Short mmCIF file of C-alpha atoms in Angstrom, two decimals:
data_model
loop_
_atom_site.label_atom_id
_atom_site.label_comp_id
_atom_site.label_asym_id
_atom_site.label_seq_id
_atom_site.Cartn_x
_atom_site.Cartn_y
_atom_site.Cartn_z
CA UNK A 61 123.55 75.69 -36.33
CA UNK A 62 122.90 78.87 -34.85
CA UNK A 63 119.08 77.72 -34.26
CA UNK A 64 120.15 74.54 -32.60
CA UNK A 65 122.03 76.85 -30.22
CA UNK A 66 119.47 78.63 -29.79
CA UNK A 67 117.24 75.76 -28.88
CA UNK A 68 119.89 74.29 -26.72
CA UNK A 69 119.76 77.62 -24.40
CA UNK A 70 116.02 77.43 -24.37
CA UNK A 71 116.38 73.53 -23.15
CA UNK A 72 118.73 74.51 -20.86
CA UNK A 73 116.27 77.57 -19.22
CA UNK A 74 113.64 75.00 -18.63
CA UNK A 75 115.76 72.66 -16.73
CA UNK A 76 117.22 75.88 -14.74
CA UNK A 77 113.34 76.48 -13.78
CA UNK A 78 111.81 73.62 -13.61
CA UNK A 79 109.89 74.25 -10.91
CA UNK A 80 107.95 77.41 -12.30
CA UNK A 81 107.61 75.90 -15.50
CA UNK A 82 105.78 72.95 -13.79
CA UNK A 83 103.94 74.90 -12.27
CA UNK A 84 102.79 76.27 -15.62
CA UNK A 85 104.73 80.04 -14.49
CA UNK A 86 107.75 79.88 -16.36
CA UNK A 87 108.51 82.53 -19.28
CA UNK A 88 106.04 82.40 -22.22
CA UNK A 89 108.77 81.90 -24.18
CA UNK A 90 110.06 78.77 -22.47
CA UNK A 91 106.29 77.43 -22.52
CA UNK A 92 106.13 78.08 -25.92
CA UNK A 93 109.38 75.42 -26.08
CA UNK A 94 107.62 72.91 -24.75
CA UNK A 95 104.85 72.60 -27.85
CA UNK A 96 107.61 71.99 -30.23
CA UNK A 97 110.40 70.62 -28.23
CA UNK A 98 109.23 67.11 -27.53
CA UNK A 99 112.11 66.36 -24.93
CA UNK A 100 111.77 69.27 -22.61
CA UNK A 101 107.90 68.57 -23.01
CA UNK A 102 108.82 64.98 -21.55
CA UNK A 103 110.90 66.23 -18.93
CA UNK A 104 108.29 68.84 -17.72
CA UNK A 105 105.65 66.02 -17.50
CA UNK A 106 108.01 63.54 -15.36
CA UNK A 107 108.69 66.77 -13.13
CA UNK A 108 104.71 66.79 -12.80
CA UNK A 109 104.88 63.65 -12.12
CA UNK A 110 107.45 63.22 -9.79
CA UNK A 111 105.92 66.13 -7.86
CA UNK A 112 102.52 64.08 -7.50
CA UNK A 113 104.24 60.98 -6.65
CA UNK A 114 105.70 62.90 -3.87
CA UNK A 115 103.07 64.23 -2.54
CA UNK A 116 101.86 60.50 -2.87
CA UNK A 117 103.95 59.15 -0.52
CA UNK A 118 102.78 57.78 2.24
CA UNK A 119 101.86 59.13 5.45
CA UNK A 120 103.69 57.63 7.92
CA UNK A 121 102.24 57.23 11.74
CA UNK A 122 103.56 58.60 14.17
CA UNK A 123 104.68 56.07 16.50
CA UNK A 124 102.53 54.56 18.93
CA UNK A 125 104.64 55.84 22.14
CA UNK A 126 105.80 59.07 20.71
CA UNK A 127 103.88 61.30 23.06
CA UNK A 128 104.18 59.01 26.26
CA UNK A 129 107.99 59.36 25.21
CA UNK A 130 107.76 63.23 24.69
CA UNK A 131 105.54 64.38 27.75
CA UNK A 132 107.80 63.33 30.65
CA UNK A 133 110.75 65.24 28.39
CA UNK A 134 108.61 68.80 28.27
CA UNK A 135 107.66 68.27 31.94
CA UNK A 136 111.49 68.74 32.55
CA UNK A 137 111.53 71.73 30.20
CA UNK A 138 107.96 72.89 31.87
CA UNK A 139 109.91 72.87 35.28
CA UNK A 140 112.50 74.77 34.38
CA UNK A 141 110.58 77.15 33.19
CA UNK A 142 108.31 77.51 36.62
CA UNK A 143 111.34 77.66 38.19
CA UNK A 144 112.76 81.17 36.52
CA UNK A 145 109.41 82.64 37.28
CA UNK A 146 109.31 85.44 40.02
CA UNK A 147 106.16 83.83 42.51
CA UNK A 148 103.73 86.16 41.35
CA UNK A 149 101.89 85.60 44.75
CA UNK A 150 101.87 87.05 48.22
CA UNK A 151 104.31 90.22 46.50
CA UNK A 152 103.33 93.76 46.29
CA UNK A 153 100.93 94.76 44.60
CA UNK A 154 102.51 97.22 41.64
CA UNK A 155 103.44 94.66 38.80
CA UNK A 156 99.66 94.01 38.61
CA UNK A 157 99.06 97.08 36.69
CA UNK A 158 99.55 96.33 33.08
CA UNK A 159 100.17 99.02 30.53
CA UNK A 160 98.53 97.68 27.60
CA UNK A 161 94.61 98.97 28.35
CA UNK A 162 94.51 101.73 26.58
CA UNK A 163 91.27 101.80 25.19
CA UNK A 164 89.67 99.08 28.16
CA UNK A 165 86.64 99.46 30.15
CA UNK A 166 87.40 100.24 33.53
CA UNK A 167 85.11 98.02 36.52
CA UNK A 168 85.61 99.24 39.81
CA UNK A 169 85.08 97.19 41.94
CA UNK A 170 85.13 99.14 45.64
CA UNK A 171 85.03 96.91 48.57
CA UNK A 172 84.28 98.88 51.82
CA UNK A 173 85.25 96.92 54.28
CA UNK A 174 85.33 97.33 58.17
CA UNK A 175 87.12 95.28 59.71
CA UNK A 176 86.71 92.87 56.99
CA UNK A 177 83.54 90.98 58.07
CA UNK A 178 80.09 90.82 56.91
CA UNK A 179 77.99 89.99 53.85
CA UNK A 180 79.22 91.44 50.36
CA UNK A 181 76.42 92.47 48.43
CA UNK A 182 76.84 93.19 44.27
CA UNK A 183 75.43 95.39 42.12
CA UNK A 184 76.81 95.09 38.42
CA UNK A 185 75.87 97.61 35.96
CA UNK A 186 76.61 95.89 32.87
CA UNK A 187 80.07 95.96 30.98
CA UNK A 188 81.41 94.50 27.45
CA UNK A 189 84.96 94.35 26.61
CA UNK A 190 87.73 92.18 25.73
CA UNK A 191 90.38 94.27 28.24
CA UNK A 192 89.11 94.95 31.45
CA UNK A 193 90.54 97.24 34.27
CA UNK A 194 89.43 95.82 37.78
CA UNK A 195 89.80 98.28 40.37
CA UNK A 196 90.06 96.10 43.99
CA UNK A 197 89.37 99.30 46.21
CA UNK A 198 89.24 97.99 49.56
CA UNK A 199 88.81 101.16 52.16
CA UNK A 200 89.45 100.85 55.91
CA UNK A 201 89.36 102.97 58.99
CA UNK A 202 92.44 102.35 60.37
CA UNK A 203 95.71 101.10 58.97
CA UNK A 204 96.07 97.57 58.57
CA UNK A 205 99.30 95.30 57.80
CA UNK A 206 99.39 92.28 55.39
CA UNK A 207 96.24 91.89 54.14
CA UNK A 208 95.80 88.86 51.86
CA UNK A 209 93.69 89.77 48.45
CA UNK A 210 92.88 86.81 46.35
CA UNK A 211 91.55 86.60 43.32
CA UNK A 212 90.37 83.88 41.44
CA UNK A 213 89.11 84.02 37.81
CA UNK A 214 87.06 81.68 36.14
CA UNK A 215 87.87 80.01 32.48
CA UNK A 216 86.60 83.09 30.54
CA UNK A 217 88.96 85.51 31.99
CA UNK A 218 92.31 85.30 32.47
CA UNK A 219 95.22 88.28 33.10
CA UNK A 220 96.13 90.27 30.96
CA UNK A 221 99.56 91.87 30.97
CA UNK A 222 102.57 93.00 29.11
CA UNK A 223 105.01 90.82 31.46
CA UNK A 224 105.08 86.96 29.80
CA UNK A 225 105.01 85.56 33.42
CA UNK A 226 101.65 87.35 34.35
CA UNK A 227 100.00 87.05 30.97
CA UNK A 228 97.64 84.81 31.17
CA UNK A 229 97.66 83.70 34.46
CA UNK A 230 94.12 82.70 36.26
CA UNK A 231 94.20 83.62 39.70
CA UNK A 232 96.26 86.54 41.62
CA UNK A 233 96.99 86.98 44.98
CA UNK A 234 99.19 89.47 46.55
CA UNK A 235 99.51 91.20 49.80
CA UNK A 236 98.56 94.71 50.77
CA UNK A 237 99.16 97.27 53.61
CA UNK A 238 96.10 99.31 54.28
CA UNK A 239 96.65 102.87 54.92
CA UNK A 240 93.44 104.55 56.22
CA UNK A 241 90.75 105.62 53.58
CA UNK A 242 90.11 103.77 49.88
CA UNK A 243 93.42 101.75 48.39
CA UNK A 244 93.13 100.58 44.82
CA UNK A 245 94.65 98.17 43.06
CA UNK A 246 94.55 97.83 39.27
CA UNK A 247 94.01 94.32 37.67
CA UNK A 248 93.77 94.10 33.85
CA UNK A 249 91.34 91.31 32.83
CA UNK A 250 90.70 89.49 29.15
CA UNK A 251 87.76 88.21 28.60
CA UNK A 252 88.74 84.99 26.39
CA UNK A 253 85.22 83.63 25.85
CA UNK A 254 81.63 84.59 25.87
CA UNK A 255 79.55 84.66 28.71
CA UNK A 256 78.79 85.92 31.95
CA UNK A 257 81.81 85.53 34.08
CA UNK A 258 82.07 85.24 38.05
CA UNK A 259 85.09 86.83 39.85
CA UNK A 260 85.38 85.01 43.12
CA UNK A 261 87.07 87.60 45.22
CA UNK A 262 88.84 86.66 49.44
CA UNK A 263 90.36 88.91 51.39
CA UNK A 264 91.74 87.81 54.49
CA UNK A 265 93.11 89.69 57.33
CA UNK A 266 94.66 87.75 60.61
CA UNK A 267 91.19 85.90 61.60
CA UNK A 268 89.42 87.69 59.42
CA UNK A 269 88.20 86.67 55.71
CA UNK A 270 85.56 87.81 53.34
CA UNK A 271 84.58 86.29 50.21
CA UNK A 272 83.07 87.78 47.42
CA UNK A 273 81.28 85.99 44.21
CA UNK A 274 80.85 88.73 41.29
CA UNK A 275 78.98 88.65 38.08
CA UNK A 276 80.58 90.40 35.63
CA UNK A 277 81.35 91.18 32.21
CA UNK A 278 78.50 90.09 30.51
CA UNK A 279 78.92 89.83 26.92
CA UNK A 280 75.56 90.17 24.46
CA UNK A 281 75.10 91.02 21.36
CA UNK A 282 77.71 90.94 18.60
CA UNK A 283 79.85 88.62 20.34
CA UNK A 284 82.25 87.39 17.77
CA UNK A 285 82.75 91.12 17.06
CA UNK A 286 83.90 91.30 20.73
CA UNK A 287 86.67 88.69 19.83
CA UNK A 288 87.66 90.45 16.41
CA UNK A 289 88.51 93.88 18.09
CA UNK A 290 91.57 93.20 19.95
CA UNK A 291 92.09 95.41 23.09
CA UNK A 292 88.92 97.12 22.26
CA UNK A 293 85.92 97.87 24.57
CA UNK A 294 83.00 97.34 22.68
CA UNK A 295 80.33 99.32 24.16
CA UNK A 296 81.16 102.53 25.44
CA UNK A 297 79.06 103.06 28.48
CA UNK A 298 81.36 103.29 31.04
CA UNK A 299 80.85 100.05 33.39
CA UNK A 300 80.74 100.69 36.90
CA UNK A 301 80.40 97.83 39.61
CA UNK A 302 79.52 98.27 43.07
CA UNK A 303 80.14 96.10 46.00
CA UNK A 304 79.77 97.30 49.66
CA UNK A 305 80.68 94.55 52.59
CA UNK A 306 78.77 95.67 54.85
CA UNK A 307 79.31 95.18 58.67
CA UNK A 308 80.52 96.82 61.73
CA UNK A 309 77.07 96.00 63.45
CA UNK B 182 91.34 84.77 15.26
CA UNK B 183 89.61 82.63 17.93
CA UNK B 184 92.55 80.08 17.18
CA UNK B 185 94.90 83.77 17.96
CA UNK B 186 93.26 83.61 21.23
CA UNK B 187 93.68 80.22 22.31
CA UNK B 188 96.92 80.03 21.14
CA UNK B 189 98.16 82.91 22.70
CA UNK B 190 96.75 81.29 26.10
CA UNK B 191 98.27 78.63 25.50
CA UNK B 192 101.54 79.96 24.66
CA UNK B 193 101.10 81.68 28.14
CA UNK B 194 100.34 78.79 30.02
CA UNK B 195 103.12 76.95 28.76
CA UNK B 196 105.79 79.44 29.08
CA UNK B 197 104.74 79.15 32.93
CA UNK B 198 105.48 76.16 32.76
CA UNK B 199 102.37 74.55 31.88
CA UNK B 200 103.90 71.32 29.79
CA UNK B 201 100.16 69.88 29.22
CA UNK B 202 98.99 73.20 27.97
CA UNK B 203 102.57 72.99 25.65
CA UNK B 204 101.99 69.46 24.25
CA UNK B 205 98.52 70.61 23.06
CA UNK B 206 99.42 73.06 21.04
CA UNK B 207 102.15 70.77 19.16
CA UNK B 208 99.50 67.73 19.16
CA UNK B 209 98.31 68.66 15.61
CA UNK B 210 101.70 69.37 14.51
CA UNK B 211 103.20 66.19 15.29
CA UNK B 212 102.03 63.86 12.16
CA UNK B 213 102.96 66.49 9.97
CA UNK B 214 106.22 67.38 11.73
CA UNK B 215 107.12 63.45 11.90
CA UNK B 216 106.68 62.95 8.36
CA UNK B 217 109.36 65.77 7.57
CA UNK B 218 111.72 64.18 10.28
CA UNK B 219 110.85 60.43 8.51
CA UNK B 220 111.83 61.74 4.55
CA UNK B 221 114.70 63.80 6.34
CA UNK B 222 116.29 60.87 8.39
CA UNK B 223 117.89 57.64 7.64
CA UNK B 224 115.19 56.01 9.46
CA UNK B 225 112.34 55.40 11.74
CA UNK B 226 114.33 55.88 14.60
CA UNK B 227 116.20 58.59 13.86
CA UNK B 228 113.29 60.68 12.67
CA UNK B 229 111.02 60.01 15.89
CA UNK B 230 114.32 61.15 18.20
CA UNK B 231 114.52 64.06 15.88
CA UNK B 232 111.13 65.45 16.15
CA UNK B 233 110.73 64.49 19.67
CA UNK B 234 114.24 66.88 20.02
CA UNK B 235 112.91 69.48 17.84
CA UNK B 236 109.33 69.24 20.33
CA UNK B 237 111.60 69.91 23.17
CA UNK B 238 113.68 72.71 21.51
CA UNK B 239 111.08 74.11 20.78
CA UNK B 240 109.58 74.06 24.44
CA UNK B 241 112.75 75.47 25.39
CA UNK B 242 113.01 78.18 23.36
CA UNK B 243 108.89 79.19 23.39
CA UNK B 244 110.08 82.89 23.96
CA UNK B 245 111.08 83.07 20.45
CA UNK B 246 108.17 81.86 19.20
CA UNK B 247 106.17 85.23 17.75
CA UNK B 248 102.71 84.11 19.27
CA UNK B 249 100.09 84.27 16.94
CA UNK B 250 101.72 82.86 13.85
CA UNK B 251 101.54 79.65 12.45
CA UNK B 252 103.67 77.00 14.86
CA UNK B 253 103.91 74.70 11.57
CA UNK B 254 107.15 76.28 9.92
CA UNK B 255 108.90 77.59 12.92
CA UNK B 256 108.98 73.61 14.43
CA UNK B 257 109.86 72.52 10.69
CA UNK B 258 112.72 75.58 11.03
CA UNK B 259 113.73 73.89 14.19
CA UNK B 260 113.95 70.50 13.10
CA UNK B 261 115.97 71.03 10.15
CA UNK B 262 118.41 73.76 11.98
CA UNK B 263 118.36 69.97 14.06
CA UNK B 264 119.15 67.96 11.42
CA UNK B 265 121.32 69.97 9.80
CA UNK B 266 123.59 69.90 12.88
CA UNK B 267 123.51 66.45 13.17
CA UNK B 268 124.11 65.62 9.81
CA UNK B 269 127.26 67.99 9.93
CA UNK B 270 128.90 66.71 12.67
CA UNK B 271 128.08 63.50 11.35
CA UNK B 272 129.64 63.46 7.87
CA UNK B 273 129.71 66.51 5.91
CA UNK B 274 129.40 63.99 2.93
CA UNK B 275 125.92 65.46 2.44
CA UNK B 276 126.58 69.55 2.33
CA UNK B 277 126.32 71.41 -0.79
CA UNK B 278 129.29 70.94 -2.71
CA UNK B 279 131.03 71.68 -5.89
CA UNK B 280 130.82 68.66 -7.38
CA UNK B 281 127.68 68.67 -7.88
CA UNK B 282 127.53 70.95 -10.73
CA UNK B 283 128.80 68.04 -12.42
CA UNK B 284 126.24 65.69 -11.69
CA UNK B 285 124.23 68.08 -13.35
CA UNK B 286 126.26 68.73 -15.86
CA UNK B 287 125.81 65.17 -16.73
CA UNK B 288 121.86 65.84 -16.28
CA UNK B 289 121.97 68.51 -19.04
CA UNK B 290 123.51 65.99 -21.56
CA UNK B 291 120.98 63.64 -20.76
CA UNK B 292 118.57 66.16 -22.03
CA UNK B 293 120.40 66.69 -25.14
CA UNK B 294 119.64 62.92 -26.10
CA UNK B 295 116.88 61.94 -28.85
CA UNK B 296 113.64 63.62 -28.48
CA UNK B 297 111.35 60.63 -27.34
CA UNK B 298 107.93 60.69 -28.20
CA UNK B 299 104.91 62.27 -26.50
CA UNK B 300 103.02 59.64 -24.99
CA UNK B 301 103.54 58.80 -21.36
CA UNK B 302 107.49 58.10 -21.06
CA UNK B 303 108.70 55.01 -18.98
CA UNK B 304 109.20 56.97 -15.78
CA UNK B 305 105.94 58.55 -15.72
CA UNK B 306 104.52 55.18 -16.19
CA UNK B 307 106.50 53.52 -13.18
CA UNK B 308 105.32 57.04 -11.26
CA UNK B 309 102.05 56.61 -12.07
CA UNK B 310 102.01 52.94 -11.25
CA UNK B 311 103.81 53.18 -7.99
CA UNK B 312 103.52 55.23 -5.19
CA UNK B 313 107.19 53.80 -4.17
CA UNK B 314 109.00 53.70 -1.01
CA UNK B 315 111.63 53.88 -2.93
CA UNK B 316 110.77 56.94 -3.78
CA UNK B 317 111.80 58.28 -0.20
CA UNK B 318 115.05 56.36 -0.40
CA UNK B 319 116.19 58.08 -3.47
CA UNK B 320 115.00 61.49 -1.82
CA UNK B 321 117.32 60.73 1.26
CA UNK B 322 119.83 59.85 -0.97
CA UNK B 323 120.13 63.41 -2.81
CA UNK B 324 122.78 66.24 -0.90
CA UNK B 325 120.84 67.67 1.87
CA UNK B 326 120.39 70.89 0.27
CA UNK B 327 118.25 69.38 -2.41
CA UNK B 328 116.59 66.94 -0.50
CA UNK B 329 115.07 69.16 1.95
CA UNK B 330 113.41 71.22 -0.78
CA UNK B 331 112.00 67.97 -1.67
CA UNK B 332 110.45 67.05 1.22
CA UNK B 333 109.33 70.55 2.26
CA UNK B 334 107.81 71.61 -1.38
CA UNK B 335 106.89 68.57 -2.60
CA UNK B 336 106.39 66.03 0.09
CA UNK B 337 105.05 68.42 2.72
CA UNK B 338 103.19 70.95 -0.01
CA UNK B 339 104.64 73.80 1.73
CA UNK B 340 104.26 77.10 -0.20
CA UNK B 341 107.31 78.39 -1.76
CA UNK B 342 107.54 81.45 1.16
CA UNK B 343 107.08 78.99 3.88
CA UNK B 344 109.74 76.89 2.80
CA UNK B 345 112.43 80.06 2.13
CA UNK B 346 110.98 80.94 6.50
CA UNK B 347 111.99 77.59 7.36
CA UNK B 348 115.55 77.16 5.59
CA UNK B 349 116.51 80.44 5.85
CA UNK B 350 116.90 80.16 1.90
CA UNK B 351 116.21 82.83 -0.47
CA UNK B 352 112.72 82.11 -2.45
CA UNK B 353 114.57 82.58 -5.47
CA UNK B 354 117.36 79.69 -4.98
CA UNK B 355 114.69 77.22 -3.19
CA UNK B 356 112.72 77.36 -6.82
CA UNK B 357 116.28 76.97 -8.52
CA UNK B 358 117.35 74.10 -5.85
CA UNK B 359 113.50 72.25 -6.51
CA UNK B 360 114.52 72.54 -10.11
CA UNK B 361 117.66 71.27 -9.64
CA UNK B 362 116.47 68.61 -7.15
CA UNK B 363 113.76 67.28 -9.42
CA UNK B 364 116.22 66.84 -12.23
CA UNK B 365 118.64 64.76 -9.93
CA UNK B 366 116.24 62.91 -8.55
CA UNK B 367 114.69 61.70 -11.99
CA UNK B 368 118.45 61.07 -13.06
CA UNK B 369 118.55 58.96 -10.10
CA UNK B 370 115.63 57.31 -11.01
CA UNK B 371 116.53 56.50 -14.62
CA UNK B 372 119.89 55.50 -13.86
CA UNK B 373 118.56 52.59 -11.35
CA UNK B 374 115.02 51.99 -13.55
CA UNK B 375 115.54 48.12 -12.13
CA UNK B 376 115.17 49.20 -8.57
CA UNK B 377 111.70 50.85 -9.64
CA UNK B 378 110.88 47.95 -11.97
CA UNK B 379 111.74 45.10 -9.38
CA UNK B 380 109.09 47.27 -7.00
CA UNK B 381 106.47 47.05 -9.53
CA UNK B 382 107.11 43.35 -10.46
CA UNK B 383 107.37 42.53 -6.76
CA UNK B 384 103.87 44.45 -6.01
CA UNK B 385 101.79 42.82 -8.84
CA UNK B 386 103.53 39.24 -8.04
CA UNK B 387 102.38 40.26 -3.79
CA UNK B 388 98.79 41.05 -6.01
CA UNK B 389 98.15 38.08 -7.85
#
């Protein structure tokens, strides 16, 4: 009598965990059960079983107009969310600086410009990193109002920025009063893919406009490394790239 | 962690209300996502305007999204937070009720019957034999609080820990509600062995 109990409890603990026991977990006791306790043996088989039949069951397509259905519906959402954004364009230029380059390689990039016209020439030392600090220095001789930078980055590089609206954004542009002398404005890059990467830099001023096309960031060597080591300059020589516009002539 | 990168661009893009950029990151998801809609909902239709609401939720609420996990479970989490809505202000015939500690109450006496001997027992043999759609039905049919751990665990394969992320269920009570569920479900199925039997009959007479 008391055994039957016993066994009762024990049949009752394998249908209270089924699911571990199927999945050959449960106690040893309870496993032990099943050897001489043909019914809960039974059970724990058609729990296999319905398991596999269930993960049997068919796939089932998804229907044939069940994206042309859902795109025009996450447009709507995709405006809304344009629409909350701050323009990140023609503003001043502080919110570029991101906070999250602590250990980044720093490119400075220093335009001299005069008046803003002439030929931009490039010099680029070399630099590796997945966080990049651009430096825009353009220096004048006299102060100048609402000057248009522009940048525009190519696929491998896009911003990089603790604000969700900047992150990941692939051109800038904002617009700068020159005081006399160097200004410098900060732009945190991340390099997303391997490569040598162009910046295409304008700046425009009234009639005036320069353009500049820079090589940078070119990765070699252990690239996949580069991608592994998040916010991590790879190689520690400090990058430095030059550009003079030359011009007053 | 190239797959990080990407997605966290994409995430990004989106969130700037880039839909394309959105709708690429769920494109993998969908099949997967519509076939937990599909065993969840009554039927076709209701499961594609489920996920399709769950796609846009989701798009909605992208800031929640913790960018560089897996987007799997948090769109299941959002279409069964979806469903679960629905379903309530529906009926609330489906929600986890007293009652049924009685259905399996009557399960446990079932197990007290005869032991039965070892070879393959008539269910396993209609389970083996058919890969039912009536299966599904009789999954559907279950309270919602068992079926879902049916579909996630065993229809979807989702680990134990995914499925406790996406109900909000302790890990300990979804193996207890599987356990459960699997035992109402085969009770189910060998209190209606005709409707599997007529299947089986119906496929081999469609065979020969």
């Amino acid at each position: 009598m008391s055994t039957g109990g016993k066994e009762q409890a024990t049949c009752a603990m394998v249908r209270e965990e089924l699911a571990d026991v199927c999945d050959g977990r449960g106690a040893p006791a309870l496993r032990a059960h099943l050897e001489t306790c043909v019914a809960c043996a039974t059970l724990v088989r058609e729990g296999r079983a319905l398991e596999t039949a269930l993960a049997a069951l068919p796939a089932v397509a998804l229907p044939v107009d069940f994206e042309e259905m859902l795109l025009p519906r996450l447009a709507a959402v995709g405006a809304r969310h344009a629409r909350r954004l701050p323009v990140p364009s023609w503003t001043s230029a502080p919110w570029l600086r991101a906070s999250a380059v602590a250990a980044a390689a720093a490119v400075a990039l220093v335009v001299v410009a005069v008046g803003l016209r002439g030929r931009p020439t490039a010099e680029v030392d070399a630099t590796v990193a997945e966080l990049v600090e651009v430096d825009v220095d353009v220096a004048v001789a006299a102060a100048m109002s609402g000057v248009d930078v522009r940048l525009a980055l190519p696929d491998g590089l896009e911003v990089a920025s603790d604000d969700p609206r900047l992150n990941g954004l692939h051109a800038l542009a904002w617009r700068v009063d020159l005081a006399p002398g160097v200004n410098t404005t900060t732009v945190v890059l991340r390099a997303v893919s391997m490569g040598e990467h162009r910046l295409h830099v304008v700046l425009e001023a009234g009639p005036h406009r320069a353009e500049m096309d820079l090589g940078v960031l070119v990765h070699a060597g252990s690239a996949h490394a580069a991608l592994r080591a998040w916010s991590r300059a790879l190689f520690a020589a400090t990058p430095r790239l030059r550009l003079e516009l030359g011009g007053a002539t | 962690m190239l797959e990080g990168w990407r997605q966290r661009r994409q995430v990004a893009r989106a969130q700037q209300g880039d839909a394309a950029a959105f709708a690429e990151l769920l494109r993998p998801e969908l099949p997967r996502l519509y076939r937990a809609a599909f065993y969840l909902a009554r039927d076709a239709d209701e499961a594609s305007d489920l996920a399709q609401e769950a796609c846009v939720r989701a798009y909605q609420n992208l800031a929640d999204f913790e960018s560089g996990r897996a987007l799997g479970p948090w769109l299941h989490r959002i279409l069964r937070n979806l469903f679960l809505d629905r379903r309530k202000s529906a009926a609330s015939r489906h929600e986890v009720r007293a009652n049924e500690e009685d259905e399996l109450g009557g399960a446990r006496e079932a197990a007290a019957s005869p032991a039965v001997p070892s070879s393959d027992s008539p269910l396993e043999v209609l389970l083996q034999r058919e890969q039912s759609a009536a299966l599904g039905e009789h999954v559907r049919a279950l309270p919602v609080a068992f079926a879902e751990v049916l579909v996630f665990c065993d229809i979807q394969e989702m680990s134990y820990a995914e499925v406790s992320e996406v109900t909000g269920v302790p890990l300990g009570t979804v193996k207890s509600r599987l356990s459960r569920a699997r035992l109402m479900l085969r009770e189910r199925l060998l209190a209606e062995p005709e409707l599997l039997a007529g299947q089986s009959r119906k496929s081999r007479g469609g065979a020969s």
